[in-house]
GROMACS .gro file of N, CA and C in nm:
model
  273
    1UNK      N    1  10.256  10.398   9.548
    1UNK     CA    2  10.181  10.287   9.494
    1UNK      C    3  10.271  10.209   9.398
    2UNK      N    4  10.249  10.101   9.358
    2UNK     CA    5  10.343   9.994   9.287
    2UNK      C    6  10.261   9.928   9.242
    3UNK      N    7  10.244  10.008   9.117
    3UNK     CA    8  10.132   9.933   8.993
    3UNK      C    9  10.252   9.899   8.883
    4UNK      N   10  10.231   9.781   8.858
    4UNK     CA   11  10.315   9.702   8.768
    4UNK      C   12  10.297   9.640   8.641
    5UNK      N   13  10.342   9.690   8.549
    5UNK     CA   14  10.327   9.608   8.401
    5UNK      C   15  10.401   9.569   8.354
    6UNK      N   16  10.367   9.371   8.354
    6UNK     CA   17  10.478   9.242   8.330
    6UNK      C   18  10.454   9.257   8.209
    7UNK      N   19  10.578   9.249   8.124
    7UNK     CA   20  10.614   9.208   8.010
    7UNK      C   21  10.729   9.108   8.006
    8UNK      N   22  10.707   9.029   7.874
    8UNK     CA   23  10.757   8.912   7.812
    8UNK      C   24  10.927   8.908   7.769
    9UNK      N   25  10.970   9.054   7.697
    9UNK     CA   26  11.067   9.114   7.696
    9UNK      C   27  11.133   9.181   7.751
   10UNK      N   28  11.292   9.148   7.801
   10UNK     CA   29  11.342   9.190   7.916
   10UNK      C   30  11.402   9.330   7.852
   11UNK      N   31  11.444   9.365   7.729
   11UNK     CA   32  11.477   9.532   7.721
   11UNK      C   33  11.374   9.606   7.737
   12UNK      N   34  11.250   9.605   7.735
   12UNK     CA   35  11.129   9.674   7.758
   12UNK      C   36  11.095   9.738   7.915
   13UNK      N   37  11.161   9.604   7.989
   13UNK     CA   38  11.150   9.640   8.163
   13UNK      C   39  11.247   9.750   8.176
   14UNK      N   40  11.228   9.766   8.316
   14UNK     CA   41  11.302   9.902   8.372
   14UNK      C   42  11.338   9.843   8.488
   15UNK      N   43  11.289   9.726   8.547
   15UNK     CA   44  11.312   9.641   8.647
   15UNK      C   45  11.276   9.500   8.614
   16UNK      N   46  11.429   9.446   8.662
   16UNK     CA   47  11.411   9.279   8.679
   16UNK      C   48  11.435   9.218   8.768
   17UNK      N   49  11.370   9.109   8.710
   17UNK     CA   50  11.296   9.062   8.899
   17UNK      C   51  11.304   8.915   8.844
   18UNK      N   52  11.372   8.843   9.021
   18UNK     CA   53  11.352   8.713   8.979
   18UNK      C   54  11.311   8.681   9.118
   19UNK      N   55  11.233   8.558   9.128
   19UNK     CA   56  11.133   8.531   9.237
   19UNK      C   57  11.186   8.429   9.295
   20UNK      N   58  11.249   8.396   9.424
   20UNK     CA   59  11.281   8.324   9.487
   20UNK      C   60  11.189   8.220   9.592
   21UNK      N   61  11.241   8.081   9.609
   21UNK     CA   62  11.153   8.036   9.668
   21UNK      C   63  11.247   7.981   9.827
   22UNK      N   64  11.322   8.072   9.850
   22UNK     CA   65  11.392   8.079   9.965
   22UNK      C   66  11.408   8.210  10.025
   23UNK      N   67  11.306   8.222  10.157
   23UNK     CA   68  11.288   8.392  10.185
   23UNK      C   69  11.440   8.443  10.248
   24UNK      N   70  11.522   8.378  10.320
   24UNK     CA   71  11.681   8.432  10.290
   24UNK      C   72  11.723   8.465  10.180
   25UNK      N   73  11.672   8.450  10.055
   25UNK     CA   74  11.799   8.495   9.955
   25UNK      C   75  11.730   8.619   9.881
   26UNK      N   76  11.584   8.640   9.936
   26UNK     CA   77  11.508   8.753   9.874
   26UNK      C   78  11.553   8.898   9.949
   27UNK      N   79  11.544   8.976   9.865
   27UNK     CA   80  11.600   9.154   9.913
   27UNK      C   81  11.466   9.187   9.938
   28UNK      N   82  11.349   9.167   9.848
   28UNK     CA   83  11.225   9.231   9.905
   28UNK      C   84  11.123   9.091   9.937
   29UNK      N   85  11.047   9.102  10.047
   29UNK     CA   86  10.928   9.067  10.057
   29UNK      C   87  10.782   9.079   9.998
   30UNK      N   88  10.753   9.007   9.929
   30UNK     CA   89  10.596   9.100   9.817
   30UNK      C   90  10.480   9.025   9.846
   31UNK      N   91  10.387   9.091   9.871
   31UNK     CA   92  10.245   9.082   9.855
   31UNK      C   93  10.204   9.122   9.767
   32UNK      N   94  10.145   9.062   9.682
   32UNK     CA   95  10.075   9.076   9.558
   32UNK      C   96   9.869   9.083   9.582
   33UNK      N   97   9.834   9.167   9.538
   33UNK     CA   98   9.675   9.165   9.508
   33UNK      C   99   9.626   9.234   9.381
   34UNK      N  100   9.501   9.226   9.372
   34UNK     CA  101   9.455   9.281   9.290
   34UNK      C  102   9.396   9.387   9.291
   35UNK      N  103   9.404   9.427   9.448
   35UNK     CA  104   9.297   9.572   9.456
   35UNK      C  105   9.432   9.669   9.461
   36UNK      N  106   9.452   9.793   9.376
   36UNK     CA  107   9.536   9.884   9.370
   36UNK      C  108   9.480   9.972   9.489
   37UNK      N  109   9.440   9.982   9.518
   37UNK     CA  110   9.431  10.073   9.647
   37UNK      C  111   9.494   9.982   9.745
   38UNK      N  112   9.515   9.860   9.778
   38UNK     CA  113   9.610   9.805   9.880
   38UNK      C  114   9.748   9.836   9.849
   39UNK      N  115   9.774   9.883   9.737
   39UNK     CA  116   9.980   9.875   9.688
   39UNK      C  117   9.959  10.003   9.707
   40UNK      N  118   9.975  10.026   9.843
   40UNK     CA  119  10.005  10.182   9.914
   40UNK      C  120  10.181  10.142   9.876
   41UNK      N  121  10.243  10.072   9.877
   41UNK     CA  122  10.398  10.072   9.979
   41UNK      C  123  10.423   9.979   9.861
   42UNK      N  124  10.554  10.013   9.842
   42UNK     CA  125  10.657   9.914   9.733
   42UNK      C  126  10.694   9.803   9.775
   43UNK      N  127  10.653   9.719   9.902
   43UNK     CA  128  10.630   9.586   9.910
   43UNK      C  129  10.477   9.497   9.852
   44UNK      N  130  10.432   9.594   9.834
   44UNK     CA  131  10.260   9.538   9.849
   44UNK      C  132  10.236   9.583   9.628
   45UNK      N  133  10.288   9.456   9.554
   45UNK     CA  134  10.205   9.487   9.438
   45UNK      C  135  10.110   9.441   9.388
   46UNK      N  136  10.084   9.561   9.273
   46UNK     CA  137   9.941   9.513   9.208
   46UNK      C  138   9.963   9.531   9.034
   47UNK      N  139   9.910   9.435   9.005
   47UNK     CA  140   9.962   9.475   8.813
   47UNK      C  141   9.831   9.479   8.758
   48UNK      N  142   9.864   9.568   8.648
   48UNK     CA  143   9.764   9.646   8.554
   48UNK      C  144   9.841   9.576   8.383
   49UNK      N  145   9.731   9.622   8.343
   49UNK     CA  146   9.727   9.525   8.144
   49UNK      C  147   9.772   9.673   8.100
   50UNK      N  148   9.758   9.811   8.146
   50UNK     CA  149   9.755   9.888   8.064
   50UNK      C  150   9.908   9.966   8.124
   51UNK      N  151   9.961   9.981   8.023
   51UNK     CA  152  10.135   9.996   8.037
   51UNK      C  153  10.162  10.168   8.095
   52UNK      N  154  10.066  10.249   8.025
   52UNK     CA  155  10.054  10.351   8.074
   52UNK      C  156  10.032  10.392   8.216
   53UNK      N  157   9.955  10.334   8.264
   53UNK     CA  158   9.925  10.335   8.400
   53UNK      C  159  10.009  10.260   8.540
   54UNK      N  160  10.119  10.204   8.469
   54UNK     CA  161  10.215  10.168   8.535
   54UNK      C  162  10.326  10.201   8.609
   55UNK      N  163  10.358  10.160   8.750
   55UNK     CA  164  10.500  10.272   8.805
   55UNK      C  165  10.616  10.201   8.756
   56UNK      N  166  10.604  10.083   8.715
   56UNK     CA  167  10.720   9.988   8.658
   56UNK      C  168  10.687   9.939   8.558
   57UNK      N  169  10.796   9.931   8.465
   57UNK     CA  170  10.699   9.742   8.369
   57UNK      C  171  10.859   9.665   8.430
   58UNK      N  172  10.789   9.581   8.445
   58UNK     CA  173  10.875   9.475   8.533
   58UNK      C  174  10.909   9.366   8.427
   59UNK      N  175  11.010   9.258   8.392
   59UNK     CA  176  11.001   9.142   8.365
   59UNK      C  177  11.104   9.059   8.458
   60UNK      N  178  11.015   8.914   8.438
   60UNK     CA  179  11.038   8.811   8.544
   60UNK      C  180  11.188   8.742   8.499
   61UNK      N  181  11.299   8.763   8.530
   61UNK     CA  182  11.390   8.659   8.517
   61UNK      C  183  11.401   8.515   8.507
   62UNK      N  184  11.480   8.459   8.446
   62UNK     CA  185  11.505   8.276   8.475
   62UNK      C  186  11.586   8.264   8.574
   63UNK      N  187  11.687   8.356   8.584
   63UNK     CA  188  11.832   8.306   8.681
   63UNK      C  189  11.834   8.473   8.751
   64UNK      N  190  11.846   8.445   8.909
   64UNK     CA  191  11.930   8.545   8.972
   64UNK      C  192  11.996   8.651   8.953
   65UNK      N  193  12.108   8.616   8.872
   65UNK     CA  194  12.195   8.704   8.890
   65UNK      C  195  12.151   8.773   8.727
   66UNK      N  196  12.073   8.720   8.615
   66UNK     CA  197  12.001   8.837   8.579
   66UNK      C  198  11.967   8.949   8.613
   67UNK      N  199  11.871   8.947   8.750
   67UNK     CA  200  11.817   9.051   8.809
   67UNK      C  201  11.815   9.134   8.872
   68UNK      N  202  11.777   9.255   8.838
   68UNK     CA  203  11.788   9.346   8.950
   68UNK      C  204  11.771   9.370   9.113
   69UNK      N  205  11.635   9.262   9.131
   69UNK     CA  206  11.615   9.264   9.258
   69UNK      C  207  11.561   9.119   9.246
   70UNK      N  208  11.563   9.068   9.404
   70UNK     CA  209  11.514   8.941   9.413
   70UNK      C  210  11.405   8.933   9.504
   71UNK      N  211  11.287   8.842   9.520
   71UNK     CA  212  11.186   8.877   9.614
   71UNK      C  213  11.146   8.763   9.641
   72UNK      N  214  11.058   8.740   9.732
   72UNK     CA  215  10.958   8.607   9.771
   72UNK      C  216  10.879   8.674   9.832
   73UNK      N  217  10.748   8.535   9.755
   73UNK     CA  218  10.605   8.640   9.765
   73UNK      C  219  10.532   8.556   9.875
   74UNK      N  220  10.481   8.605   9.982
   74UNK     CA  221  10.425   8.621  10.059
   74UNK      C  222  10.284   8.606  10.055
   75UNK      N  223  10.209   8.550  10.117
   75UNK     CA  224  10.061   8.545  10.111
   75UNK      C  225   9.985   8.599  10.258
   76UNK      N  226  10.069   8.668  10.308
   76UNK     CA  227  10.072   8.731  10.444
   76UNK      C  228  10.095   8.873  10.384
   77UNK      N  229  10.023   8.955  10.421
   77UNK     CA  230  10.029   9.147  10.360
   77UNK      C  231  10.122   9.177  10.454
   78UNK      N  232  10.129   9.164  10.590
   78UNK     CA  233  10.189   9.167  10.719
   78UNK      C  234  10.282   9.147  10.745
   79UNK      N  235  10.339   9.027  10.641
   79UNK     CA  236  10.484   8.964  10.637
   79UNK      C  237  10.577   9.037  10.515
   80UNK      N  238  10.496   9.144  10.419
   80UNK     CA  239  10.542   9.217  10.352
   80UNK      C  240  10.682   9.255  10.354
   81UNK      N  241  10.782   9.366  10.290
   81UNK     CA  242  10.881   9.460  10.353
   81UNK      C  243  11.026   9.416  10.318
   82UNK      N  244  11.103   9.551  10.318
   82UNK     CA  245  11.254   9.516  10.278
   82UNK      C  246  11.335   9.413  10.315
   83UNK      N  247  11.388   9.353  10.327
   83UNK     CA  248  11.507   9.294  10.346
   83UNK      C  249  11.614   9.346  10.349
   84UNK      N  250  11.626   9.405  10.204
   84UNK     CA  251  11.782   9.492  10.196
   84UNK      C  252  11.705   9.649  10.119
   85UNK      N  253  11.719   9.693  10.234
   85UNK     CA  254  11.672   9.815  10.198
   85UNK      C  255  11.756   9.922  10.123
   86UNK      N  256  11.862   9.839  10.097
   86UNK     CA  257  11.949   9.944  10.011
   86UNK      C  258  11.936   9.972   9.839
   87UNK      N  259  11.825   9.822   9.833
   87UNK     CA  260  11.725   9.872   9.706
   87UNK      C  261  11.616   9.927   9.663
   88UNK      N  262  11.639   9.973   9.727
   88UNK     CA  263  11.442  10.042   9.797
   88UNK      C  264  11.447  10.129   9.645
   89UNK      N  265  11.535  10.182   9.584
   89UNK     CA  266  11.542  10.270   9.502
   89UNK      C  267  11.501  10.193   9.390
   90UNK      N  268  11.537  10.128   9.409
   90UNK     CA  269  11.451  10.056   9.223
   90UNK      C  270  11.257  10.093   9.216
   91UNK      N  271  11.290  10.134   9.332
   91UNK     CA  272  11.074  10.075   9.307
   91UNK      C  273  11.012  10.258   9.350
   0.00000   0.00000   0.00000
């Protein structure tokens, strides 16, 4: 599951993430919802307010090469999934 808590401060994350709006330059594919029982799979997230209950706290990058991983989000669950699966390990 890939329950996620965004924070404002990037030393706080454990993963950074910057969101692309070109699906070539993204490593992961993401679907985002709100029902945590859909974020079976580390393409498919869902974020929570409460930090404890989180598998990440994530924060959002300005620039690329900040980040740890790069993604474009999807409004297709289906169209989900790695790209470069050689980061699969961050999540």
């Amino acid at each position: 599951m890939t329950k996620l808590f965004q924070t404002d401060i990037a030393s706080e994350a454990n993963l950074k993430v910057f969101v692309t709006d070109i699906r070539s330059e993204a490593e992961l594919i993401v679907y985002e919802t709100t029902d945590q029982w859909l974020a079976t799979e580390s393409p498919i997230w869902c974020y929570t307010d409460i930090q404890s209950d989180a598998d990440k706290i994530v924060y959002f990058t300005q620039a690329q090469w900040d980040a740890d991983l790069v993604v474009y989000k999807t409004d297709v669950q289906s169209d989900a999934g790695w790209v470069d699966s050689t980061k699969s390990g961050l999540l």
